[in-house]
Every structure is written in structure tokens, then in C-alpha cells.
Short mmCIF file of C-alpha atoms in Angstrom, two decimals:
data_model
loop_
_atom_site.label_atom_id
_atom_site.label_comp_id
_atom_site.label_asym_id
_atom_site.label_seq_id
_atom_site.Cartn_x
_atom_site.Cartn_y
_atom_site.Cartn_z
CA MET T 1 89.93 133.41 93.67
CA ASP T 2 92.61 135.66 92.17
CA PHE T 3 95.91 136.21 94.02
CA TYR T 4 95.27 139.94 93.79
CA ASP T 5 92.22 139.46 96.02
CA LEU T 6 94.56 138.39 98.83
CA ASP T 7 96.48 140.86 100.98
CA LEU T 8 99.90 139.83 99.66
CA ASN T 9 102.92 142.09 99.30
CA ASP T 10 103.21 143.79 95.89
CA ARG T 11 106.66 142.35 95.21
CA VAL T 12 105.39 138.85 95.87
CA LEU T 13 102.56 139.50 93.40
CA ASP T 14 105.12 140.68 90.81
CA ALA T 15 106.90 137.34 91.10
CA LEU T 16 103.59 135.49 90.67
CA ASP T 17 102.91 137.51 87.51
CA ASP T 18 106.25 136.46 86.04
CA MET T 19 105.44 132.82 86.86
CA ASN T 20 101.95 133.11 85.29
CA PHE T 21 100.23 132.31 88.58
CA THR T 22 96.85 134.05 88.56
CA GLU T 23 94.20 131.99 90.38
CA THR T 24 94.53 130.28 93.74
CA THR T 25 93.89 126.62 94.43
CA PRO T 26 91.35 125.75 97.16
CA ILE T 27 94.03 125.11 99.80
CA GLN T 28 95.68 128.45 98.97
CA GLU T 29 92.38 130.31 99.04
CA TYR T 30 91.56 129.16 102.59
CA ALA T 31 95.06 128.91 104.11
CA ILE T 32 96.72 132.16 103.02
CA PRO T 33 94.30 134.58 104.78
CA SER T 34 94.59 132.67 108.09
CA ILE T 35 98.40 132.69 107.94
CA LEU T 36 98.42 136.42 107.14
CA ASP T 37 96.25 136.95 110.23
CA GLY T 38 98.90 135.25 112.39
CA ARG T 39 96.86 132.14 113.22
CA ASP T 40 98.31 128.65 113.69
CA LEU T 41 97.02 126.37 110.95
CA ILE T 42 96.76 122.71 110.08
CA GLY T 43 96.02 121.95 106.44
CA ILE T 44 94.92 118.53 105.21
CA ALA T 45 95.28 118.21 101.45
CA GLN T 46 96.89 115.96 98.89
CA THR T 47 100.31 116.52 97.43
CA GLY T 48 100.06 118.51 94.23
CA THR T 49 97.29 120.84 95.43
CA GLY T 50 99.57 123.86 95.87
CA LYS T 51 100.47 123.49 99.54
CA THR T 52 104.00 124.86 99.09
CA ALA T 53 102.72 128.18 97.80
CA ALA T 54 99.98 128.15 100.45
CA TYR T 55 102.56 128.72 103.20
CA LEU T 56 105.49 130.30 101.33
CA LEU T 57 103.55 133.21 99.84
CA PRO T 58 102.06 134.57 103.09
CA VAL T 59 105.29 134.05 105.07
CA LEU T 60 107.40 135.83 102.45
CA SER T 61 104.82 138.61 102.28
CA LEU T 62 104.94 139.11 106.08
CA LEU T 63 108.75 139.06 106.13
CA GLN T 64 108.88 141.62 103.33
CA ASP T 65 106.43 143.89 105.16
CA GLY T 66 109.00 144.07 107.97
CA GLY T 67 108.97 143.95 111.75
CA TYR T 68 111.23 140.88 112.07
CA PRO T 69 114.91 140.82 113.18
CA LYS T 70 117.44 141.02 110.36
CA ASP T 71 120.23 139.12 112.08
CA SER T 72 118.36 135.95 113.04
CA ILE T 73 116.57 132.98 111.52
CA ASN T 74 112.90 133.90 111.20
CA CYS T 75 111.39 130.80 109.59
CA ILE T 76 112.09 127.06 109.81
CA ILE T 77 110.50 124.78 107.18
CA MET T 78 110.74 121.05 107.88
CA SER T 79 110.71 118.51 105.06
CA PRO T 80 110.76 114.69 105.31
CA THR T 81 113.17 114.15 102.39
CA ARG T 82 116.05 115.85 100.64
CA GLU T 83 114.16 115.87 97.34
CA LEU T 84 111.20 117.74 98.81
CA ALA T 85 113.57 120.16 100.56
CA GLN T 86 115.19 120.91 97.21
CA GLN T 87 111.78 121.38 95.61
CA ILE T 88 110.73 123.85 98.33
CA ASP T 89 114.04 125.68 97.89
CA GLN T 90 113.40 126.01 94.15
CA ALA T 91 109.91 127.42 94.78
CA MET T 92 111.45 129.78 97.34
CA GLN T 93 113.86 131.16 94.74
CA GLY T 94 111.00 131.89 92.36
CA PHE T 95 108.58 133.47 94.84
CA SER T 96 111.31 135.63 96.44
CA TYR T 97 112.85 136.80 93.15
CA TYR T 98 112.02 140.46 93.83
CA LEU T 99 112.66 140.28 97.60
CA ASP T 100 116.25 141.47 97.85
CA ASP T 101 116.43 141.53 101.65
CA ILE T 102 115.22 137.95 102.22
CA SER T 103 117.69 135.06 102.10
CA SER T 104 117.27 131.30 102.48
CA VAL T 105 119.38 128.18 102.87
CA ALA T 106 118.51 124.51 102.32
CA VAL T 107 119.90 122.12 104.92
CA TYR T 108 119.84 118.36 104.25
CA GLY T 109 122.12 115.35 104.55
CA GLY T 110 123.87 113.19 102.02
CA ASN T 111 126.49 115.70 100.88
CA ASP T 112 130.17 116.46 101.54
CA GLY T 113 131.91 118.56 104.17
CA ILE T 114 132.07 121.63 101.91
CA ARG T 115 128.28 121.70 101.68
CA TYR T 116 128.03 121.25 105.44
CA GLU T 117 130.25 124.31 106.02
CA GLN T 118 128.16 126.34 103.57
CA GLU T 119 125.02 125.44 105.52
CA LYS T 120 126.71 126.37 108.78
CA ARG T 121 127.90 129.73 107.47
CA GLY T 122 124.47 130.56 105.98
CA MET T 123 122.67 129.88 109.26
CA GLN T 124 125.20 131.78 111.38
CA GLN T 125 124.89 134.82 109.12
CA GLY T 126 121.16 134.88 109.82
CA ALA T 127 119.34 133.43 106.82
CA ASP T 128 115.69 134.45 107.04
CA VAL T 129 114.35 131.04 105.95
CA VAL T 130 115.92 127.62 106.64
CA ILE T 131 114.54 124.63 104.74
CA ALA T 132 115.75 121.47 106.48
CA THR T 133 115.30 117.77 107.01
CA PRO T 134 114.94 116.82 110.70
CA GLY T 135 118.14 114.80 111.07
CA ARG T 136 120.38 117.41 109.49
CA LEU T 137 118.85 120.26 111.49
CA ILE T 138 119.37 118.38 114.76
CA SER T 139 123.00 117.77 113.76
CA HIS T 140 123.59 121.51 113.40
CA LEU T 141 121.56 122.22 116.53
CA SER T 142 123.59 119.81 118.67
CA LEU T 143 126.86 121.39 117.48
CA GLY T 144 125.65 124.92 118.23
CA ASN T 145 125.64 125.99 114.57
CA ILE T 146 122.12 127.40 114.66
CA ASP T 147 120.12 129.58 117.06
CA LEU T 148 116.35 129.01 117.03
CA SER T 149 115.49 131.30 119.93
CA ARG T 150 113.99 134.04 117.73
CA VAL T 151 112.17 131.97 115.11
CA SER T 152 108.76 133.44 114.24
CA PHE T 153 107.42 130.78 111.82
CA PHE T 154 107.70 127.02 112.20
CA ILE T 155 106.33 125.04 109.23
CA LEU T 156 105.97 121.27 108.87
CA ASP T 157 105.42 120.07 105.30
CA GLU T 158 104.28 116.48 104.63
CA ALA T 159 103.97 115.89 108.38
CA ASP T 160 102.44 112.43 107.90
CA ARG T 161 105.49 111.27 105.95
CA MET T 162 107.82 112.60 108.63
CA LEU T 163 106.04 110.53 111.26
CA ASP T 164 106.05 107.48 108.96
CA MET T 165 109.83 107.85 108.70
CA GLY T 166 110.22 107.96 112.49
CA PHE T 167 110.92 111.69 112.97
CA TYR T 168 108.39 112.30 115.77
CA ASP T 169 111.04 112.52 118.54
CA ASP T 170 113.26 114.70 116.35
CA ILE T 171 110.42 117.15 115.74
CA ILE T 172 109.66 117.36 119.46
CA GLN T 173 113.36 117.99 120.18
CA ILE T 174 113.42 120.84 117.64
CA VAL T 175 110.20 122.33 119.05
CA LYS T 176 111.81 122.53 122.51
CA SER T 177 114.44 124.89 121.04
CA LEU T 178 111.81 127.23 119.57
CA PRO T 179 110.15 130.19 121.35
CA THR T 180 106.61 129.65 122.58
CA ASN T 181 105.23 132.77 120.86
CA ARG T 182 105.92 131.46 117.36
CA GLN T 183 103.36 130.84 114.59
CA THR T 184 103.14 127.13 113.71
CA ILE T 185 101.83 125.84 110.38
CA MET T 186 101.43 122.15 109.59
CA PHE T 187 100.43 120.49 106.32
CA SER T 188 99.66 116.82 105.89
CA ALA T 189 98.06 114.61 103.24
CA THR T 190 96.33 112.46 105.89
CA MET T 191 95.10 112.93 109.45
CA PRO T 192 95.93 109.79 111.48
CA SER T 193 95.87 109.76 115.26
CA ARG T 194 99.59 110.56 115.58
CA ILE T 195 99.16 113.70 113.46
CA GLN T 196 96.31 114.77 115.72
CA GLN T 197 98.54 114.15 118.75
CA LEU T 198 101.38 116.17 117.22
CA ALA T 199 99.03 119.01 116.29
CA HIS T 200 97.65 119.12 119.83
CA THR T 201 101.23 119.25 121.19
CA ILE T 202 102.80 121.98 119.04
CA LEU T 203 99.89 124.08 117.70
CA ASN T 204 97.95 126.75 119.61
CA ASN T 205 94.22 126.94 118.81
CA PRO T 206 94.81 126.23 115.11
CA VAL T 207 92.57 126.91 112.15
CA GLU T 208 91.86 123.64 110.35
CA VAL T 209 91.61 123.61 106.57
CA LYS T 210 90.66 120.19 105.28
CA LEU T 211 90.07 119.38 101.64
CA ALA T 212 88.39 116.11 100.72
CA VAL T 213 90.52 113.69 98.76
CA SER T 214 89.75 114.45 95.14
CA LYS T 215 89.22 111.83 92.49
CA PRO T 216 91.86 111.33 89.79
CA ALA T 217 91.66 113.61 86.78
CA ASP T 218 89.39 112.50 83.96
CA ASN T 219 92.22 112.63 81.45
CA ILE T 220 94.04 109.75 83.20
CA ARG T 221 93.34 106.35 81.64
CA GLN T 222 93.42 103.84 84.49
CA GLN T 223 94.09 100.14 83.86
CA ALA T 224 94.91 97.13 86.04
CA TYR T 225 96.53 93.77 85.40
CA ILE T 226 95.61 90.94 87.77
CA CYS T 227 98.71 88.77 88.07
CA TYR T 228 100.91 86.73 90.36
CA GLU T 229 103.98 88.34 91.91
CA THR T 230 106.32 86.33 89.68
CA GLN T 231 104.56 87.62 86.56
CA LYS T 232 105.12 91.32 87.27
CA ILE T 233 108.60 91.81 85.78
CA PRO T 234 107.85 89.76 82.61
CA LEU T 235 104.61 91.74 82.24
CA ILE T 236 106.40 95.10 82.43
CA LYS T 237 109.00 93.98 79.91
CA SER T 238 106.22 92.83 77.60
CA LEU T 239 104.46 96.20 77.87
CA PHE T 240 107.66 98.09 77.07
CA LYS T 241 108.34 95.90 74.06
CA GLN T 242 104.91 96.76 72.65
CA THR T 243 105.24 100.51 73.29
CA THR T 244 108.61 102.19 73.69
CA PRO T 245 108.78 103.60 77.25
CA GLU T 246 109.18 107.35 77.54
CA ARG T 247 108.74 109.55 80.65
CA VAL T 248 107.67 106.61 82.83
CA ILE T 249 107.64 106.42 86.64
CA ILE T 250 107.29 103.02 88.33
CA PHE T 251 106.32 103.17 92.00
CA VAL T 252 107.59 100.23 94.08
CA GLY T 253 106.81 99.36 97.68
CA SER T 254 110.36 98.66 98.95
CA LYS T 255 114.01 99.53 98.33
CA VAL T 256 114.92 95.92 97.54
CA LYS T 257 112.26 95.61 94.85
CA THR T 258 113.28 98.98 93.44
CA LYS T 259 116.87 97.85 92.99
CA ASP T 260 115.91 94.46 91.54
CA LEU T 261 113.43 95.90 89.05
CA ALA T 262 115.81 98.61 87.82
CA ILE T 263 118.61 96.08 87.30
CA SER T 264 116.26 93.68 85.50
CA LEU T 265 115.07 96.41 83.13
CA GLN T 266 118.62 97.56 82.45
CA ARG T 267 119.68 94.02 81.58
CA ALA T 268 116.72 93.80 79.19
CA GLY T 269 118.06 96.85 77.34
CA PHE T 270 115.74 99.52 78.76
CA ASN T 271 117.01 102.93 79.87
CA ALA T 272 116.03 102.79 83.55
CA ARG T 273 117.37 104.27 86.80
CA ALA T 274 116.52 103.57 90.45
CA MET T 275 115.67 106.16 93.11
CA HIS T 276 115.73 105.00 96.73
CA SER T 277 117.04 106.12 100.10
CA ASP T 278 120.18 103.95 100.01
CA LEU T 279 121.68 106.13 97.26
CA THR T 280 123.93 109.03 98.16
CA GLN T 281 122.61 112.52 97.62
CA GLY T 282 124.85 112.93 94.58
CA GLU T 283 123.53 109.73 93.03
CA ARG T 284 119.93 110.75 93.64
CA ASP T 285 120.55 114.22 92.18
CA ASP T 286 122.14 112.66 89.08
CA ALA T 287 119.21 110.27 88.61
CA MET T 288 116.65 113.05 88.97
CA TYR T 289 118.55 115.39 86.65
CA ALA T 290 118.91 112.67 84.01
CA PHE T 291 115.20 111.89 84.18
CA ARG T 292 114.17 115.55 83.99
CA ALA T 293 116.49 116.09 81.03
CA GLY T 294 115.11 113.07 79.15
CA GLN T 295 118.37 111.11 79.41
CA VAL T 296 116.53 108.38 81.35
CA ASP T 297 113.22 106.95 80.11
CA ILE T 298 112.14 104.97 83.20
CA LEU T 299 112.48 106.07 86.82
CA VAL T 300 111.92 103.27 89.37
CA ALA T 301 111.23 104.90 92.73
CA THR T 302 109.89 104.29 96.22
CA ASP T 303 107.05 106.40 97.63
CA ILE T 304 109.32 108.33 100.00
CA VAL T 305 111.65 109.77 97.36
CA ALA T 306 108.72 110.20 94.99
CA ARG T 307 107.52 113.08 97.20
CA GLY T 308 110.20 115.23 95.59
CA ILE T 309 109.28 114.39 91.99
CA ASP T 310 107.41 117.30 90.43
CA ILE T 311 107.53 116.90 86.63
CA ASP T 312 104.69 117.98 84.37
CA ASP T 313 105.16 115.75 81.33
CA ILE T 314 105.01 112.22 82.85
CA ARG T 315 103.25 110.00 80.30
CA LEU T 316 102.86 106.76 82.23
CA VAL T 317 102.71 105.83 85.91
CA ILE T 318 102.96 102.15 86.89
CA ASN T 319 102.06 100.95 90.37
CA TYR T 320 104.30 97.90 90.68
CA ASP T 321 102.74 97.37 94.12
CA VAL T 322 99.22 98.42 95.08
CA PRO T 323 99.32 101.53 97.30
CA HIS T 324 98.35 101.18 100.97
CA ASP T 325 95.33 103.49 100.73
CA GLU T 326 93.19 105.51 98.35
CA GLU T 327 95.06 108.77 98.98
CA ASP T 328 98.40 107.26 98.00
CA TYR T 329 96.83 105.84 94.85
CA VAL T 330 95.47 109.26 93.83
CA HIS T 331 98.81 110.87 94.70
CA ARG T 332 100.78 108.39 92.58
CA ILE T 333 98.71 108.46 89.43
CA GLY T 334 98.31 112.21 89.78
CA ARG T 335 101.93 112.51 88.66
CA THR T 336 100.69 112.08 85.09
CA ALA T 337 98.14 114.07 83.06
CA ARG T 338 99.33 117.42 84.42
CA ALA T 339 99.06 120.82 82.76
CA GLY T 340 96.15 119.68 80.60
CA ARG T 341 97.97 116.69 79.14
CA ASP T 342 96.62 113.14 78.87
CA GLY T 343 98.19 110.35 80.90
CA ASN T 344 98.08 106.64 81.63
CA ALA T 345 98.20 104.76 84.92
CA ILE T 346 98.67 101.00 85.22
CA THR T 347 98.45 99.02 88.46
CA LEU T 348 99.78 95.48 88.85
CA VAL T 349 97.48 93.70 91.31
CA SER T 350 98.87 90.52 92.85
CA GLU T 351 96.61 87.97 94.50
CA LYS T 352 97.25 89.21 98.03
CA ASP T 353 96.58 92.83 97.01
CA ILE T 354 93.15 92.20 95.49
CA PRO T 355 91.25 93.32 98.65
CA LYS T 356 93.24 96.59 98.78
CA PHE T 357 92.57 97.34 95.13
CA LYS T 358 88.87 96.62 95.55
CA SER T 359 88.85 99.21 98.34
CA ILE T 360 90.44 101.71 95.96
CA GLU T 361 87.77 100.96 93.35
CA ARG T 362 85.03 101.56 95.93
CA PHE T 363 86.58 104.95 96.67
CA LEU T 364 86.76 105.79 92.96
CA GLY T 365 83.12 104.82 92.57
CA THR T 366 83.79 102.91 89.38
CA PRO T 367 85.73 99.76 88.48
CA VAL T 368 89.14 100.14 86.89
CA GLU T 369 89.55 98.55 83.48
CA LYS T 370 91.04 95.05 83.80
CA VAL T 371 93.41 94.06 81.01
CA PRO T 372 93.92 90.29 80.45
CA LEU T 373 97.43 88.86 80.44
CA GLU T 374 98.97 87.73 77.20
CA GLY T 375 99.09 84.01 76.58
CA GLY T 376 102.83 83.71 77.11
CA LEU T 377 102.60 84.99 80.69
CA GLY T 378 100.38 82.16 81.93
CA GLU T 379 97.11 82.17 83.81
CA ALA T 380 96.13 85.01 86.13
CA PRO T 381 94.42 84.87 89.55
CA ASN T 382 90.65 85.18 89.68
CA TYR T 383 89.86 88.77 90.70
CA ASP T 384 86.40 87.90 92.01
CA HIS T 385 87.58 84.83 93.96
CA PRO T 386 91.03 85.58 95.40
CA ALA T 387 91.03 82.44 97.59
CA SER T 388 92.55 80.12 95.00
CA ALA T 389 95.71 79.84 97.08
CA ASN T 390 93.71 77.93 99.70
CA ARG T 391 93.71 74.88 97.45
CA LYS T 392 97.34 74.29 98.31
CA LYS T 393 96.48 74.12 101.98
CA ALA T 394 93.82 71.45 101.58
CA PRO T 395 96.12 68.42 102.08
CA LYS T 396 97.37 69.90 105.35
CA LYS T 397 93.83 70.37 106.59
CA GLN T 398 92.94 66.82 105.59
CA LYS T 399 95.96 65.51 107.44
CA ALA T 400 94.99 67.50 110.49
CA ARG T 401 91.49 66.04 110.39
CA SER T 402 92.99 62.51 110.21
CA LYS T 403 95.09 63.15 113.30
CA HIS T 404 92.06 64.53 115.05
CA SER T 405 89.98 61.45 114.26
CA ASP T 406 92.75 59.15 115.59
CA LYS T 407 92.83 61.17 118.79
CA VAL T 408 89.06 60.93 119.15
CA SER T 409 89.22 57.15 118.61
CA LYS T 410 91.76 56.80 121.41
CA GLU T 411 89.68 58.96 123.72
CA LYS T 412 86.65 56.81 123.00
CA ALA T 413 88.69 53.70 123.81
CA LYS T 414 89.55 55.09 127.22
CA ASP T 415 85.91 55.81 127.95
CA GLU T 416 84.72 52.26 127.14
CA PRO T 417 83.80 49.93 130.05
CA LYS T 418 86.60 47.82 131.46
CA SER T 419 84.59 44.63 130.94
CA LYS T 420 84.40 45.32 127.23
CA ARG T 421 88.13 45.89 126.98
CA THR T 422 88.76 42.67 128.98
CA SER T 423 86.56 40.74 126.59
CA GLN T 424 88.49 42.13 123.68
CA LYS T 425 91.77 41.07 125.31
CA GLN T 426 90.50 37.57 125.80
CA GLN T 427 89.42 37.35 122.19
CA ALA T 428 92.84 38.59 121.11
CA ARG T 429 94.65 35.98 123.24
CA LYS T 430 92.31 33.23 121.97
CA GLN T 431 92.95 34.27 118.38
CA LYS T 432 96.69 34.30 118.99
CA LYS T 433 96.55 30.82 120.54
CA GLU T 434 94.58 29.45 117.59
CA ASN T 435 97.12 30.92 115.18
CA THR T 436 99.96 29.24 117.13
CA SER T 437 98.18 25.87 117.17
CA SER T 438 97.56 26.12 113.47
CA THR T 439 101.21 26.81 112.82
CA VAL T 440 102.29 23.87 114.95
CA GLY T 441 99.84 21.56 113.19
CA GLU T 442 101.23 22.51 109.83
CA ASN T 443 104.88 21.99 110.87
CA GLN T 444 104.13 18.85 112.95
CA THR T 445 107.01 19.79 115.27
CA MET T 446 107.29 21.84 118.41
CA PRO T 447 110.53 23.70 119.09
CA GLU T 448 112.23 22.83 122.34
CA THR T 449 112.68 25.56 124.93
CA PRO T 450 115.09 25.71 127.88
CA SER T 451 112.13 25.51 130.28
CA SER T 452 111.23 22.00 129.07
CA SER T 453 114.21 20.47 130.91
CA PRO T 454 113.82 19.80 134.68
CA GLU T 455 115.53 22.21 137.09
CA PRO T 456 118.05 20.91 139.68
CA THR T 457 116.70 20.46 143.23
CA ALA T 458 119.11 23.02 144.76
CA THR T 459 117.97 25.69 142.31
CA ARG T 460 114.30 25.10 143.12
CA GLU T 461 114.99 25.41 146.88
CA LYS T 462 116.84 28.73 146.42
CA LYS T 463 113.93 30.15 144.41
CA GLN T 464 111.42 29.11 147.07
CA ARG T 465 113.48 30.79 149.84
CA ARG T 466 113.74 34.05 147.81
CA LYS T 467 109.99 33.96 147.17
CA ARG T 468 109.20 33.62 150.91
CA HIS T 469 111.39 36.65 151.80
CA LYS T 470 110.11 38.99 148.98
CA PRO T 471 107.83 41.90 150.02
CA ARG T 472 104.23 41.50 149.01
CA LYS T 473 103.82 44.95 147.42
CA LYS T 474 106.62 44.66 144.89
CA PRO T 475 105.13 41.72 142.96
CA ALA T 476 101.74 43.46 143.10
CA GLN T 477 103.30 46.58 141.54
CA GLN T 478 104.94 44.54 138.81
CA GLU T 479 101.74 42.70 138.04
CA GLY T 480 99.85 46.00 137.96
CA ASN T 481 102.40 47.53 135.60
CA GLN T 482 102.26 44.52 133.35
CA ALA T 483 98.46 44.67 133.34
CA ILE T 484 98.46 48.32 132.30
CA SER T 485 100.96 47.61 129.60
CA LYS T 486 98.89 44.73 128.28
CA GLU T 487 95.72 46.78 128.33
CA ASP T 488 97.39 49.48 126.30
CA THR T 489 98.68 46.92 123.86
CA ALA T 490 95.25 45.33 123.48
CA THR T 491 93.65 48.73 123.03
CA THR T 492 96.08 49.95 120.40
CA SER T 493 96.72 46.65 118.61
CA GLN T 494 93.18 46.53 117.23
CA PRO T 495 92.25 50.17 116.43
CA ASN T 496 89.74 49.09 113.78
CA THR T 497 87.54 47.37 116.35
CA LEU T 498 87.17 50.39 118.64
#
């Protein structure tokens, strides 16, 4: 569909002409008419399908048509990250180029006090559109720097990422400051249960536009290396030595790995920079600017900050860690092969990630090309039999079985008849006696013991008197205890006979 087939304001269409935007994407074709009609909307589509224009164009067109207060904030756009907020702000500048009466301000953390005062002044003067991250907006809201009582449009972009980052309570707090007669628009790449719950809470009878997850573009060459975790960094260095890296993004699953990989590549002489949430806003801006300008060849980034990376000429995407699901995989490798160019995507699949990658292959409907490791990197895990690590656990299992068999033997000993155990004790005592006699026969001498000498008469009389006055139960208890002890000894001293 052509943009001119939509009921957009003429000045908005003039800006689209200057930007060479002529045909709509599917999400734009179905979302823009519903937003122009004033309906709440939830759109489910991948990143990179034109969602930003799908909500900015109709909102700007409605604001330009008039009927909204000039001295208040009319639209709030929520973004999960600073990078995405900046990207939305840039798109806003382009789409509103011919809209002289519409102003906007981007509000996000990680900057100095001067920037904070600029944000405060822009909101108090009544910027039409505020593009904000949740934490920063709540900071201004708690200090009374912003009035949301007359907001007409409330837009959540990348709602699933906001919930993943723990912003659910912040969003609900912001919603409580908004008027109930607003128009709410929510876009998300996925539709988990928490997104459904949020949509039910803040949207009113919404139109749902859901696009199926598309397959990667045909001009992306997909490859995978099956390797152990310790082989990943040497493998990447080997690849970069074979082909000089240029316009490369490496997606990593955690901040710690991002830092370690970037440092390792820098020490190896490669021009690499890290992008993660621990950096200040200035550091992240510098890294992104250097990468866009070609001053940095390799950008090592986490998924969260990667949401703000929108560069058309990426030549290679490397998944250092296998993505959690098929949609993230398509989103990552979709950063390359844009604007009709060819691209390459490489995924490093460790042994524990083999099941996840097989799930991705089932979604793709075709196996991804597996590239063997070079000889110097060592052997790789078996992709078809990822249980090789169980071999290391075998000794522990064998030991456990041995303990179990000993326990069973003891239980069997307890269950045997008492007569059999008594017979075994007698045999043991007889054997012991024979061994003693044999030893004495060999030595021909018998060692003297103190009991061989006769006791004095007075001592024998004292013992007899003590014996007559002793309680009967005490000796019985002692004899019983001794019997139990001897039985245990006889039972455990000959485990091979039980």
C-alpha cells in the first residue's frame, strides 16, 4: 500500500517524500488506519518492521490537524533503553520536519545536570511529544517537573523488553498519572502472558495487529560452529585473522562476557568496542558514534542495548551466545543484509546450547550450515549426540551404585535368621581359637598374664560380697549390650560371607 492511500496530513506526506518513503510495511498498513480512527491498539511484530513509523506518522498527523491543547504534553512515548529513545527522537525529527507547531523532547538517564534541566524546561513549556525511559520519567514526575493530566496519546514501544528489564511497576505508576480518556498504543515483538496482562490493564477494547515472525532474508548466509565454551574466543580471533573484520556486531548474552570479549579482542590487536548497560550515557554515545562513523570495526553488545542499533551496512553478525528463542535469532541476524545488501551471520553453539539451536533450526525449516573447527582449536562436541559430558559423571554413578550395594548387603544381614548369625559367630570364634593355638604351637611358649597368679583370700571375699548386693538387672543389661555389640562385630567382620 502507498502512504498516499492513507489519510495522513499533507505535511507529513511531504516529509515522507523527502525521505523516499513510498510504500508501507505490513505493520504500518494495518496499524495506521486504526490509530487514525482513535482506537487503542496492540501490535505484535519484530523489530525492524517499521513499528516506529507505524505510530509516529498517525499521531503527528492528528496533532497537526489540530484540536489538542497547545500548552500541555499531548503524547508520551515510552522506550526501554536510552539508545531506542534516541532512535525514536531521530525519526521524530525527520517525520515532523515540516510541522512547525509540534515540538518534542527526549528524556532519558545517564547524562549530566545540564541535560536534566533542559529536559525539565522542555516539559514545563509544553512539548507536544515526550520520548522517555521509565526511570527518568518517574524521576521528573516525582519532583513535579511534568504534568500528565492532559495527555492524549500513551505509546509503549518494545513493551516486552520493558517488562524483561523490570519496568512493570514503573509503567503502572505512570499510567495512574494519565487521564482515563487517553488513546493507548502498545507494540511488542512477543506476546507472553505478562504482556497480555499489561494490555488488559491499560488498553480499552484494543485492535490487535499481529504479524507472524518472518524468516530471515534470503541474502543472509547463515553458518554455525559447534564448539566448547572455552573455544569461542580463539575461534573468533581465528576468523578475524582469516578475514579482516569490518562492520561487525557480536551479540553476547551478558555484560561480563561483553567486557571480557571486547578486552580480549583489543589485546589481540583488533579495533573493538563494548556496548553494555554499565557504561555511562556519554561512553555509549561515543561507542555508537565511532561505530557508525567507521572508526570502530567490531561492536560487542548485549541484546538490550542492541535494540537501539539501526545501521544499514552491517556486514557480519556473530551470535557469541545462542539466542533464547527464534524471534531473538531473527532479530539479531536481521541487522545485516539490509537495503538490498548481502550479509553473513555466524552462531557459536556450545554444548549446552545445542537443544536451543536445534529449536531455531526447526523454526527456520532448514538446517544451518555447520562449519568444522580448524585443527588447532581441538575437537568439537558432537551436534547429534550432545550428551558427551555425561561420561565425566560415570565414576560418580558407579561409586553411588557401590554404596547402594553395601547398604543392601547390610539390610540383608539384618533380615537373616538369628540362628544363622549365631552359627556364623561360633564359626568365627572357633577359627580365632584355632589361629591362636597354631600361633602358640609355633612359638612353644605361652605369655603369662596377671590372672594366672592366685588372688588373696580377702580380695575374693570382697568380690563375693559386692556380687551378692548387685542388682540383677544391671548385669543383664551389660550382658545384653555386649551381645549386641558382638553380633554387630560378627555381622560386619565377615561381609563377604553374607
